[in-house]
PDB file of C-alpha atoms in Angstrom:
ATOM      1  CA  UNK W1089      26.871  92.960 104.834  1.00 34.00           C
ATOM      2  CA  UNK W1090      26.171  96.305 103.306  1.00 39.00           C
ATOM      3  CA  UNK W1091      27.644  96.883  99.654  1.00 38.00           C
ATOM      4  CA  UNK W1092      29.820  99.786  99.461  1.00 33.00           C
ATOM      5  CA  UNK W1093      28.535 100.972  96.072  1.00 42.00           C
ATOM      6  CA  UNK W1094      30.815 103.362  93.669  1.00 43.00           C
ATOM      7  CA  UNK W1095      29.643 106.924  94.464  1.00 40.00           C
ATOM      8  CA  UNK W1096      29.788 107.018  90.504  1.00 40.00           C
ATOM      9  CA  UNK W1097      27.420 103.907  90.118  1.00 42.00           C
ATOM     10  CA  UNK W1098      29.714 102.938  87.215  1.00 40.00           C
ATOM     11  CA  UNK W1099      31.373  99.697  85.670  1.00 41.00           C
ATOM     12  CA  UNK W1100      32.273  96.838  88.403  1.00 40.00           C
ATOM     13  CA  UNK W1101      33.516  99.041  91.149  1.00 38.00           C
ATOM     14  CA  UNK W1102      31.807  97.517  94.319  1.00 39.00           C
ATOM     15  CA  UNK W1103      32.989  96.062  97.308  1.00 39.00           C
ATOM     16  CA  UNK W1104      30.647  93.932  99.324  1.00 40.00           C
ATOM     17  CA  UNK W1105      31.524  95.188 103.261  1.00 41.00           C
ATOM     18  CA  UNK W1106      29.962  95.158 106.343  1.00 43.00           C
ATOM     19  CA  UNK W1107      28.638  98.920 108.086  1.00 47.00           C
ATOM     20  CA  UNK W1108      32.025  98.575 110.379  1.00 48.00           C
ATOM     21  CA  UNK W1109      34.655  97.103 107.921  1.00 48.00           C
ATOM     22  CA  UNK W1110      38.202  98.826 108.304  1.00 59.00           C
ATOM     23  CA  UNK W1111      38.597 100.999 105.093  1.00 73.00           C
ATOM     24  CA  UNK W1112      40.413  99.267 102.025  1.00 84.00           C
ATOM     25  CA  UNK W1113      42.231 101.158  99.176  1.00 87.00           C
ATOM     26  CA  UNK W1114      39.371 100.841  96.699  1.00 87.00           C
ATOM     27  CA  UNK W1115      37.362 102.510  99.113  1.00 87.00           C
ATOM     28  CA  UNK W1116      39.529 105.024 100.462  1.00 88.00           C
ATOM     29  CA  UNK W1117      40.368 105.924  96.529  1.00 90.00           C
ATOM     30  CA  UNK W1118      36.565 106.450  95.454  1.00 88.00           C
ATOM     31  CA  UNK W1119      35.934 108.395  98.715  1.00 88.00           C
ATOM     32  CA  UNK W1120      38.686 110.790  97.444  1.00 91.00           C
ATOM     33  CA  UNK W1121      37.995 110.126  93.979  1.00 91.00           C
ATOM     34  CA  UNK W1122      34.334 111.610  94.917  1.00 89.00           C
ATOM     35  CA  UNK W1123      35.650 114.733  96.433  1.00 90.00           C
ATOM     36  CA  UNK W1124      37.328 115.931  93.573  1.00 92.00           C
ATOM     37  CA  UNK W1125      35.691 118.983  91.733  1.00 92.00           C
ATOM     38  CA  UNK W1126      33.383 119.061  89.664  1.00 91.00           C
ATOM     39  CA  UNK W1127      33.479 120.676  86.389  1.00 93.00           C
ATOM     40  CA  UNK W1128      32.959 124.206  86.700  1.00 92.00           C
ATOM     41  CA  UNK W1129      28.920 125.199  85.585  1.00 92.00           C
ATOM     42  CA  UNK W1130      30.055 127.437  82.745  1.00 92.00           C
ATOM     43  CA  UNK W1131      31.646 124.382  80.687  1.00 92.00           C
ATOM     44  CA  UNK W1132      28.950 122.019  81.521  1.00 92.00           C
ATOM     45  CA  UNK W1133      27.091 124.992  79.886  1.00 93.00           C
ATOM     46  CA  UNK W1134      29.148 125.044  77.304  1.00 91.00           C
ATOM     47  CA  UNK W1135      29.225 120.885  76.872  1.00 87.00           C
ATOM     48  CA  UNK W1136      25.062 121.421  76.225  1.00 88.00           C
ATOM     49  CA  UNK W1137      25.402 123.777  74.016  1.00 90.00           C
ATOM     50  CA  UNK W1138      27.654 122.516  71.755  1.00 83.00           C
ATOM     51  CA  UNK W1139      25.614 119.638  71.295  1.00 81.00           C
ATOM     52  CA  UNK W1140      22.848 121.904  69.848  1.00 87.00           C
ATOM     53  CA  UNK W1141      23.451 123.013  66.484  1.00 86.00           C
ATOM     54  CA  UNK W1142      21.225 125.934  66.860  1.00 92.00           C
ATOM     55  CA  UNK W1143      23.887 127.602  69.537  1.00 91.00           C
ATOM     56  CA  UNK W1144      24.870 130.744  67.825  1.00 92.00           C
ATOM     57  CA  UNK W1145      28.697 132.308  68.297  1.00 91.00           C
ATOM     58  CA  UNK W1146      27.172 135.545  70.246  1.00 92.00           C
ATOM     59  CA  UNK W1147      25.160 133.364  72.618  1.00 93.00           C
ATOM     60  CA  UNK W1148      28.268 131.165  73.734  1.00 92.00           C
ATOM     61  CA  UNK W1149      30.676 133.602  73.444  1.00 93.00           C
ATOM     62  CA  UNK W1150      28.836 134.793  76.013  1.00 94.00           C
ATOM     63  CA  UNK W1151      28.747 132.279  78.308  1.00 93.00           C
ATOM     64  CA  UNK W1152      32.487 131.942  78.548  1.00 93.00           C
ATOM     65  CA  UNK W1153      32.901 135.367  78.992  1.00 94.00           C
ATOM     66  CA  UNK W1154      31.299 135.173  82.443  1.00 92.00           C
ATOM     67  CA  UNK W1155      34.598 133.187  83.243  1.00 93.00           C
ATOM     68  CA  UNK W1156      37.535 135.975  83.485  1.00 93.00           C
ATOM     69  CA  UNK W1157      40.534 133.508  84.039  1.00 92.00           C
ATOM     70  CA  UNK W1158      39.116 131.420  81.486  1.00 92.00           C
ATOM     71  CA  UNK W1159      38.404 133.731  79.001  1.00 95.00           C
ATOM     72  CA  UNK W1160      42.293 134.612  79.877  1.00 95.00           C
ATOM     73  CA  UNK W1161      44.059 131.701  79.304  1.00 92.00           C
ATOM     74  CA  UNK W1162      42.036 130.665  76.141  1.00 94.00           C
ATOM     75  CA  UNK W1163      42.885 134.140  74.315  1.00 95.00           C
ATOM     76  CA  UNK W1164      46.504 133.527  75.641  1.00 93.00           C
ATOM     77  CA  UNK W1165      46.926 129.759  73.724  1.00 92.00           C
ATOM     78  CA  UNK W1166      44.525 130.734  70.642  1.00 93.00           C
ATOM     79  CA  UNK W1167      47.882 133.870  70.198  1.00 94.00           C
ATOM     80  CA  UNK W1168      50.315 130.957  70.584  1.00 90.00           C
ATOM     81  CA  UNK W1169      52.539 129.809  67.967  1.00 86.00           C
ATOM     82  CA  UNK W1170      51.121 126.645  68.082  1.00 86.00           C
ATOM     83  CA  UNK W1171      47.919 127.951  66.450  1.00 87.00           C
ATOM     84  CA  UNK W1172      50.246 130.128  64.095  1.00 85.00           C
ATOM     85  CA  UNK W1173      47.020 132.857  63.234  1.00 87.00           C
ATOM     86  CA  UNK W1174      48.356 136.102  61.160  1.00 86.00           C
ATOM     87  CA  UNK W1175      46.202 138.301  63.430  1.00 89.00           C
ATOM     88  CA  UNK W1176      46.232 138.623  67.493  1.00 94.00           C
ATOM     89  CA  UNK W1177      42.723 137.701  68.159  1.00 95.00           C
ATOM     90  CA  UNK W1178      41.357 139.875  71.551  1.00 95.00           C
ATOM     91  CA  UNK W1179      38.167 138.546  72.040  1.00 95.00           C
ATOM     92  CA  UNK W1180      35.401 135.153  72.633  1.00 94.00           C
ATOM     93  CA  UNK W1181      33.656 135.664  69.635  1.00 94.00           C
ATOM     94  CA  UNK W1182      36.473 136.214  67.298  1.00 94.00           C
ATOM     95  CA  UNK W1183      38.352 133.189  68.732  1.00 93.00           C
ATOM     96  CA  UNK W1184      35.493 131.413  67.453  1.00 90.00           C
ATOM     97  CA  UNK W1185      35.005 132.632  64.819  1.00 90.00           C
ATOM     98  CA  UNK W1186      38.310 132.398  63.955  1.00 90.00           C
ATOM     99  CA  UNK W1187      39.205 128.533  65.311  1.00 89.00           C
ATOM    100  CA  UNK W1188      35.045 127.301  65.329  1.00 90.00           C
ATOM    101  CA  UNK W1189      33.371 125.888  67.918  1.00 88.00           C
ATOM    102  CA  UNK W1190      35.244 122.386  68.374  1.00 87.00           C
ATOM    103  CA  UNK W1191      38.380 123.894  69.128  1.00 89.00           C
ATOM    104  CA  UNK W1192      37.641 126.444  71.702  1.00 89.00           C
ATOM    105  CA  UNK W1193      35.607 123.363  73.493  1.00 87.00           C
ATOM    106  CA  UNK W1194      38.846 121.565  73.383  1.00 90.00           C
ATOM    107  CA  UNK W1195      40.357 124.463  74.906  1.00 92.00           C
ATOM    108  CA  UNK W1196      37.960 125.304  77.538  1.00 93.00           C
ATOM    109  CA  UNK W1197      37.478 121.494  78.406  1.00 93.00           C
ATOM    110  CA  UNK W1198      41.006 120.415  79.412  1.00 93.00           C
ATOM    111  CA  UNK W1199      41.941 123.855  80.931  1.00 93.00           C
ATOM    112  CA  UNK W1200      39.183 123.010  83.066  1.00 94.00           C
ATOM    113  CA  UNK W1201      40.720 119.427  83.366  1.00 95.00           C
ATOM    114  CA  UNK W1202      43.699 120.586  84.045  1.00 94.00           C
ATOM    115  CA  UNK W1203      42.603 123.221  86.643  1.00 93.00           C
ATOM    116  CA  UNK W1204      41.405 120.011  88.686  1.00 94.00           C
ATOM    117  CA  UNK W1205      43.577 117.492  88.181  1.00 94.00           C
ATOM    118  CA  UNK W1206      47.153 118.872  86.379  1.00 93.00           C
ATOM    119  CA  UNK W1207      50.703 118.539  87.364  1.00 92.00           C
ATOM    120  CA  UNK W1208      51.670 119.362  91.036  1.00 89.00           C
ATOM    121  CA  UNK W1209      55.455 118.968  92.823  1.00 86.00           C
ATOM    122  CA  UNK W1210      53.247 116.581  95.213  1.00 86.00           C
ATOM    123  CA  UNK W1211      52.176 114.821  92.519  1.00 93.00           C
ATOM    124  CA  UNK W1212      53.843 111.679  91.233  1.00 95.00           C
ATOM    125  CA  UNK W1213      53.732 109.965  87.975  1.00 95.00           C
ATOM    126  CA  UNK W1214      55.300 113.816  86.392  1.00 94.00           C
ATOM    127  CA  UNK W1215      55.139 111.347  82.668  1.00 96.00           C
ATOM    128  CA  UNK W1216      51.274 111.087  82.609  1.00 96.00           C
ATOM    129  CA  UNK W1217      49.958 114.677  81.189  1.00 97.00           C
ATOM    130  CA  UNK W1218      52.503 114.545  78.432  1.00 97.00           C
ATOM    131  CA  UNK W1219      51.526 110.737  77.247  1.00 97.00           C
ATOM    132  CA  UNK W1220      48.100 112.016  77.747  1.00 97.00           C
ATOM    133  CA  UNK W1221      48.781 114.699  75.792  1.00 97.00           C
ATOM    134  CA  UNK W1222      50.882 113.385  73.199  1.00 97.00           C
ATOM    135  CA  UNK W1223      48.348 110.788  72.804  1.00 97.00           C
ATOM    136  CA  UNK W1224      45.684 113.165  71.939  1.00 97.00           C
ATOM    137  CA  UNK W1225      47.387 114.731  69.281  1.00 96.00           C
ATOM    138  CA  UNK W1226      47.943 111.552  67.681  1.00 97.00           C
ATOM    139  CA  UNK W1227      44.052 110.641  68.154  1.00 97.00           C
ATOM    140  CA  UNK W1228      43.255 113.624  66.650  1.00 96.00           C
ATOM    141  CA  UNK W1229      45.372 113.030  63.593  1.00 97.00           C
ATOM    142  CA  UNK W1230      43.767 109.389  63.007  1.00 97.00           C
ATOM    143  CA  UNK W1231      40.241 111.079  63.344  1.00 97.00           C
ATOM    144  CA  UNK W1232      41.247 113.942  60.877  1.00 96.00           C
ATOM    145  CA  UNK W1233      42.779 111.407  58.131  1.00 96.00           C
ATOM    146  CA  UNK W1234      40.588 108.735  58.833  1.00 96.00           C
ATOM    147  CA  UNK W1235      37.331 110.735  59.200  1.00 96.00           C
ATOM    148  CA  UNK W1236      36.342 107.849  61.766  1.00 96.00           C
ATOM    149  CA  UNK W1237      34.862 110.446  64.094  1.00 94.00           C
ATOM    150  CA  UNK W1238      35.218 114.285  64.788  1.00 92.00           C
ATOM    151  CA  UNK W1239      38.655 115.182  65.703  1.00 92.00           C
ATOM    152  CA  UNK W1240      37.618 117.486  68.390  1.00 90.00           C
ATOM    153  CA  UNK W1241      36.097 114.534  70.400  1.00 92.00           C
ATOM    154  CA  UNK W1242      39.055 112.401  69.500  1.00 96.00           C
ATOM    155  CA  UNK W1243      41.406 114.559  70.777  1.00 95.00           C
ATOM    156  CA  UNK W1244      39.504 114.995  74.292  1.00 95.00           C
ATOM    157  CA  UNK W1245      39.226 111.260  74.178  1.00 96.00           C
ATOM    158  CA  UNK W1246      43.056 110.766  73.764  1.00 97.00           C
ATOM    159  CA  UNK W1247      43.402 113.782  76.775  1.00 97.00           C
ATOM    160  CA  UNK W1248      41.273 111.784  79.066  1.00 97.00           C
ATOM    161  CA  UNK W1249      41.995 108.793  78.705  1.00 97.00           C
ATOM    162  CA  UNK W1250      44.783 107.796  81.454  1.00 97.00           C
ATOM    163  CA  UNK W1251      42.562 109.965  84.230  1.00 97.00           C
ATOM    164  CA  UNK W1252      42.242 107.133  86.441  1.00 96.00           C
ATOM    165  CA  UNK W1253      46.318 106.702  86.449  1.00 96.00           C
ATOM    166  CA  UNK W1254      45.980 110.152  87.188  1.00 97.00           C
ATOM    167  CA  UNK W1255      43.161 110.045  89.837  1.00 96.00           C
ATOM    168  CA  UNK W1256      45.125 107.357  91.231  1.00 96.00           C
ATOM    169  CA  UNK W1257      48.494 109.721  91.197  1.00 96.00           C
ATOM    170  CA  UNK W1258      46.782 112.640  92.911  1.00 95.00           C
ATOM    171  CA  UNK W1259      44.635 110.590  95.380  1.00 95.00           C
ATOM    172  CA  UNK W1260      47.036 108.101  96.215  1.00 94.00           C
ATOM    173  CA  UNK W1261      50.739 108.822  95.699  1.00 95.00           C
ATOM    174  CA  UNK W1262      52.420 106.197  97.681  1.00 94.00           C
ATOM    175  CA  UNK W1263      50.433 103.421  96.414  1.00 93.00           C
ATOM    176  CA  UNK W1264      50.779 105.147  93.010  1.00 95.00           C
ATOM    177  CA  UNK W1265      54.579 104.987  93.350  1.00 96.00           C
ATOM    178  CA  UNK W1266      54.737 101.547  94.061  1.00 95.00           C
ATOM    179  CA  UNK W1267      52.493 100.268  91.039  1.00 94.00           C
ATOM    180  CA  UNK W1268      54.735 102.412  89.203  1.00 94.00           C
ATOM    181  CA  UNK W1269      58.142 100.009  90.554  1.00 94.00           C
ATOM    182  CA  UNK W1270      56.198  97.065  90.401  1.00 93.00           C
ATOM    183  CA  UNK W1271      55.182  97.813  86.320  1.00 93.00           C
ATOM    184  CA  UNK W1272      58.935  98.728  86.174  1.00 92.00           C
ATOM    185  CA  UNK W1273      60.864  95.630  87.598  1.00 93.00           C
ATOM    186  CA  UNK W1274      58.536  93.340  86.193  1.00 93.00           C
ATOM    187  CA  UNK W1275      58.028  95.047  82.723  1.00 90.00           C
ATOM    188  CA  UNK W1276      54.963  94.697  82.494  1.00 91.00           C
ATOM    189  CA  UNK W1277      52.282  97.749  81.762  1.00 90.00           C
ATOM    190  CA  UNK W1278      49.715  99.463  85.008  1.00 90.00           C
ATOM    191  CA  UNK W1279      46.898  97.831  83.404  1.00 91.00           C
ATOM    192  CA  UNK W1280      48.299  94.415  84.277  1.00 91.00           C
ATOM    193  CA  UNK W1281      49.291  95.051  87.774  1.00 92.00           C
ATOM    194  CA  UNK W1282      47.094  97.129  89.518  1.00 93.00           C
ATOM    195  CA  UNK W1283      44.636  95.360  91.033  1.00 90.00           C
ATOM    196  CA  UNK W1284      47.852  93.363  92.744  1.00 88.00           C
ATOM    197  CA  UNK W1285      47.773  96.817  94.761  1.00 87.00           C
ATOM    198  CA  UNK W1286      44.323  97.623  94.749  1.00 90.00           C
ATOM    199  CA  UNK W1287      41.595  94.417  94.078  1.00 88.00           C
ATOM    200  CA  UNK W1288      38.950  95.172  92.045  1.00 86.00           C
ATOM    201  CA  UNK W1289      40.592  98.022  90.241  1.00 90.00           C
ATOM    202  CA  UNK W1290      40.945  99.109  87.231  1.00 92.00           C
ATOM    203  CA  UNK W1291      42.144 102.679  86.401  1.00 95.00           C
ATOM    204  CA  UNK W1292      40.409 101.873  82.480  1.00 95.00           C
ATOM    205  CA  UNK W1293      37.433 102.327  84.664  1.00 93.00           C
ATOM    206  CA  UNK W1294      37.908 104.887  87.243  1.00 94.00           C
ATOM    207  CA  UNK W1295      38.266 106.878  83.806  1.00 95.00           C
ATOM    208  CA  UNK W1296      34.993 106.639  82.779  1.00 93.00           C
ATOM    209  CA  UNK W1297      33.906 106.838  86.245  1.00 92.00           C
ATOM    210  CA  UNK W1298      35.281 110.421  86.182  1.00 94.00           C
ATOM    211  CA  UNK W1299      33.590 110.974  82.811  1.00 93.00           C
ATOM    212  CA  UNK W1300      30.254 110.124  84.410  1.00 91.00           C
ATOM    213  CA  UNK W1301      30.925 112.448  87.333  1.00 90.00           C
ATOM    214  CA  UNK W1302      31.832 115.197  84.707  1.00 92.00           C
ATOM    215  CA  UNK W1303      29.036 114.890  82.697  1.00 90.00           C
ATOM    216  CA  UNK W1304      31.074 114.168  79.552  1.00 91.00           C
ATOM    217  CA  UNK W1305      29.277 112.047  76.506  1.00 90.00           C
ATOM    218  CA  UNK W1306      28.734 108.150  76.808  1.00 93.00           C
ATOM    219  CA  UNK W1307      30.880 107.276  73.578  1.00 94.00           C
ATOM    220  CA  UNK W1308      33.784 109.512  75.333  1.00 95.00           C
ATOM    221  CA  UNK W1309      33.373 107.739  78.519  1.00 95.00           C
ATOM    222  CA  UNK W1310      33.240 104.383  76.718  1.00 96.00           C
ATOM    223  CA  UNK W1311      36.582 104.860  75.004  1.00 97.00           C
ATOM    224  CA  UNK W1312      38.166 105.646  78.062  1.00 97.00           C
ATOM    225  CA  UNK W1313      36.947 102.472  79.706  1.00 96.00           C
ATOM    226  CA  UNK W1314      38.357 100.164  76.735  1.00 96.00           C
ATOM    227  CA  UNK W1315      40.876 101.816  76.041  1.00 96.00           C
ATOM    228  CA  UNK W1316      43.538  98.908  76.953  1.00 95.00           C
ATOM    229  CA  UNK W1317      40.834  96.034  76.501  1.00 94.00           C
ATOM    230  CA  UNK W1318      38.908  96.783  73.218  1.00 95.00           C
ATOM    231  CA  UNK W1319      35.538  94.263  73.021  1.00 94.00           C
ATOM    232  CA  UNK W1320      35.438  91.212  70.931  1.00 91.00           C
ATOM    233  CA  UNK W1321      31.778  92.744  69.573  1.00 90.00           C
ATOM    234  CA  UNK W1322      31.308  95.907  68.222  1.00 95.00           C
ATOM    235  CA  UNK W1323      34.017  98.757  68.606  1.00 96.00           C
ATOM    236  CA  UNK W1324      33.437 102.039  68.393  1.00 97.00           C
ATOM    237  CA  UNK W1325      35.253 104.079  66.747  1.00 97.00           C
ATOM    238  CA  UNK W1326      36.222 106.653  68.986  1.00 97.00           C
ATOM    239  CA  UNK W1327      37.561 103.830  71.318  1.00 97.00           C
ATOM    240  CA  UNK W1328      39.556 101.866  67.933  1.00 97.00           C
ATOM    241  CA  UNK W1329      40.977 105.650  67.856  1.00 98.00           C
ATOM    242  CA  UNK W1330      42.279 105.948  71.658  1.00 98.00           C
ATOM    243  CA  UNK W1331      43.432 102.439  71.426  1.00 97.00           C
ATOM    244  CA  UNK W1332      45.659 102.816  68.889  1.00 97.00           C
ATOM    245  CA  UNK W1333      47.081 106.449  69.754  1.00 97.00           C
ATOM    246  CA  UNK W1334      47.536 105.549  73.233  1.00 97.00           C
ATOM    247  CA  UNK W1335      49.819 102.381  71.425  1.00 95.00           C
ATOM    248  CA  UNK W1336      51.718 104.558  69.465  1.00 95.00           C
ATOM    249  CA  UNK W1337      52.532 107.119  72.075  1.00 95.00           C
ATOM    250  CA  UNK W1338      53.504 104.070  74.561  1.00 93.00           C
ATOM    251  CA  UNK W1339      56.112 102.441  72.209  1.00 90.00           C
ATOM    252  CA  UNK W1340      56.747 105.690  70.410  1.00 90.00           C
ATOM    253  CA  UNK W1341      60.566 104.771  70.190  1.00 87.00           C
ATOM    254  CA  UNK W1342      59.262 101.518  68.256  1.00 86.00           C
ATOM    255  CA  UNK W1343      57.462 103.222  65.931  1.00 87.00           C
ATOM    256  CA  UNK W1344      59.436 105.893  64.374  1.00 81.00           C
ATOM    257  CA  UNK W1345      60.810 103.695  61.243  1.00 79.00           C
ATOM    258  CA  UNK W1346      57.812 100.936  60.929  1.00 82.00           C
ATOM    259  CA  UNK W1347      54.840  99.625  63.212  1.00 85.00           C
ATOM    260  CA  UNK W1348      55.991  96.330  64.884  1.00 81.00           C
ATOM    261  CA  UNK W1349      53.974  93.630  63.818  1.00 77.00           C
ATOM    262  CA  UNK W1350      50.952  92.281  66.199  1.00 86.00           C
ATOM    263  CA  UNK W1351      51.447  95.793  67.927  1.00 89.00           C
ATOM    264  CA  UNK W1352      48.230  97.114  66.634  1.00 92.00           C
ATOM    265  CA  UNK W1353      44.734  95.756  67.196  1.00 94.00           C
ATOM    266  CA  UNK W1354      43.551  94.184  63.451  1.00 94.00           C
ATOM    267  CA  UNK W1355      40.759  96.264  63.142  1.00 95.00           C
ATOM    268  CA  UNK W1356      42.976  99.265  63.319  1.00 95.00           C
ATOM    269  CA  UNK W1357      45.018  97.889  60.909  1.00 92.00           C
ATOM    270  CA  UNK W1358      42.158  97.241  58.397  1.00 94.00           C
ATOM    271  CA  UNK W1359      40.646 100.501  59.164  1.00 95.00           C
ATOM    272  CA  UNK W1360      43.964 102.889  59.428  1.00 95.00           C
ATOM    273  CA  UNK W1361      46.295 100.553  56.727  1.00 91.00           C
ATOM    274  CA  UNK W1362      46.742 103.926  54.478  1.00 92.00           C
ATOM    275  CA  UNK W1363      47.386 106.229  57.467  1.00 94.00           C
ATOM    276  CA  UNK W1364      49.694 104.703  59.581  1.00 92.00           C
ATOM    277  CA  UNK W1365      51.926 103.204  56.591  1.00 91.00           C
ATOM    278  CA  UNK W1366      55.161 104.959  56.581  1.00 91.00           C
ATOM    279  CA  UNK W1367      55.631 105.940  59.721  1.00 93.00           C
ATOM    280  CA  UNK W1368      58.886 107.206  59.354  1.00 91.00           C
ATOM    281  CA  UNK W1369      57.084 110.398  57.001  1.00 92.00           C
ATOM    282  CA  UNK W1370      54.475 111.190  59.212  1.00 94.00           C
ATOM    283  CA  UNK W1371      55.327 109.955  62.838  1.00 94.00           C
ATOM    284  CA  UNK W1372      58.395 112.924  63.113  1.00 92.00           C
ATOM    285  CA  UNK W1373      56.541 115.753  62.543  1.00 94.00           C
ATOM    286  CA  UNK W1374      53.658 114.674  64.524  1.00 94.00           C
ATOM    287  CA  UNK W1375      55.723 113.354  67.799  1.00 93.00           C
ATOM    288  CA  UNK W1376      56.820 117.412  67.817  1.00 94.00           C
ATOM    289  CA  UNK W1377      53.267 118.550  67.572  1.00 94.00           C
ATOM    290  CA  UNK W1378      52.604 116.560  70.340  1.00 95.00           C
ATOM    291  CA  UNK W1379      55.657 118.058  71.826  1.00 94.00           C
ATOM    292  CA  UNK W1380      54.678 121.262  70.814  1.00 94.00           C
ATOM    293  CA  UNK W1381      51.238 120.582  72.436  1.00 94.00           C
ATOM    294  CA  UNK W1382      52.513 119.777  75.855  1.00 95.00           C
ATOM    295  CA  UNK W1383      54.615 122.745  75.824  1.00 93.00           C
ATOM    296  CA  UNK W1384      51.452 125.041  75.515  1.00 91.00           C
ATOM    297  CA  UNK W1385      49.208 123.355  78.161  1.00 92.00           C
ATOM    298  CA  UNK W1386      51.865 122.528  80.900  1.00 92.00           C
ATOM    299  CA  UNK W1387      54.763 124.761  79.986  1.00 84.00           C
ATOM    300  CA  UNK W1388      58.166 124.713  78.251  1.00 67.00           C
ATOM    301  CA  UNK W1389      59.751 121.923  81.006  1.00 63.00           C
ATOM    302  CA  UNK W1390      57.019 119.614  79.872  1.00 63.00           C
ATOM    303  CA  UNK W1391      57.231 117.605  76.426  1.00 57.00           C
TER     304      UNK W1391
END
């Protein structure tokens, strides 16, 4: 027997099978998993040299300048409303300047994301970039209010954090489809009754599997990989974060008026208490910027 390993070498994703074994769907999902793009080399650039704090504006204004369509698009949502600036900004550098270096890494991240892995008419599962979206915005706010971690990272976090289910959509619609009926009639959520489709998976991991092929920081890829199963140990923050956005998004039509109770994991709720008290005040305004926020990375029929 020869193990068929995880071409990402990550988490628990192994089969044991022999050289000649007929394919299965975990396999046939990490082959095409595997074949998926890689980030383009101009934000793994980017990606390094954010995480030097001797990077000057000039030198990576530069860098993303080598990318045309890039450059593009980012110049195109930093004029949106949704950024509401007094002044039309035509360049990289003042878009930094202007917006600092954490947001146009947001930016030029999940474009790139998106240029891989967004919204298609083959595509099914036409709810997950929203809730992925929508869920980042609400990360972000719990990271801005909370000061648990930068917001930047918290909103990529929230972003990323379903890409398995979306791995999963892309690579494998039928079998994608029929999770999606079987989570439906029984009522219970995809985490729950995957591997009835596919053994051994786990679209938590496949997440951070992607994470690892993208080169994207370990506590990012951690909080992808927990973010329906938080540890009894130590939590990290950025994964208490995801956690608890991705709940709010998910029962969003609970939460408008007051958080039920046991929805929340306790540690959020002794770490967030003053935040997320009241939601009907703040939960409004923020379920339209996530609205908002869908509308400017997928278009005006998305929200």
């Amino acid at each position: 027997m020869k193990p068929y390993r995880n071409p990402y070498r990550f988490c628990q994703l192994e089969v044991a099978m022999p050289n000649s074994a007929p394919e299965t769907p975990l396999k046939t999902l990490l082959d095409a998993a595997d074949k998926l793009p890689s980030l383009p080399k101009v934000i793994l650039t980017v990606n390094a040299m954010l995480q030097d704090p001797e990077t000057r504006t000039k030198d990576l204004s530069r860098i993303i300048e080598k990318d045309i369509s890039l450059v593009t698009r980012i110049l195109k949502l930093v004029n949106s409303a949704f950024f509401g600036l007094r002044s039309t900004v035509g360049n990289i550098p003042d878009a930094v300047s202007l917006l600092g270096f954490d947001t146009l890494h947001r930016l030029t991240l999940s474009l790139s994301i998106l240029d891989i892995l967004g919204p298609s008419k083959k595509m099914p599962g036409d709810w997950l970039w929203p809730h992925s979206i929508r869920t980042a915005v609400f990360c972000e706010y719990l990271a801005m209010e909370t000061q648990l971690c930068r917001p930047d990272d918290a909103f990529v976090a929230g972003l990323l954090h379903d890409i398995g289910l979306i791995v999963l959509a892309r690579c494998m619609p039928e079998t994608f489809m029929d999770l999606e009926k079987k989570s439906r009639e029984s009522g219970k959520p995809f985490f729950l009754m995957e591997t009835s489709l596919i053994p051994d998976f786990s679209h938590a991991d496949m997440g951070a599997a992607m994470a690892l092929k993208w080169q994207l920081p370990p506590a990012l890829k951690q909080a992808i990989a927990q973010h329906h199963r938080l540890p009894k140990g130590t939590i990290a923050p950025l994964s208490l974060l995801v956690h608890t956005a991705n709940m709010l998004d998910s029962q969003r039509d609970l939460v408008r008026n007051e958080l039920p109770a046991g929805m929340l994991h306790p540690l959020a709720i002794k770490k967030m208490r003053a935040v997320l008290k009241n939601p009907h005040i703040w939960f409004p305004p923020l379920h339209e910027k996530g609205r908002e926020a869908c509308h400017l990375f997928l278009g005006s029929s998305h929200g």
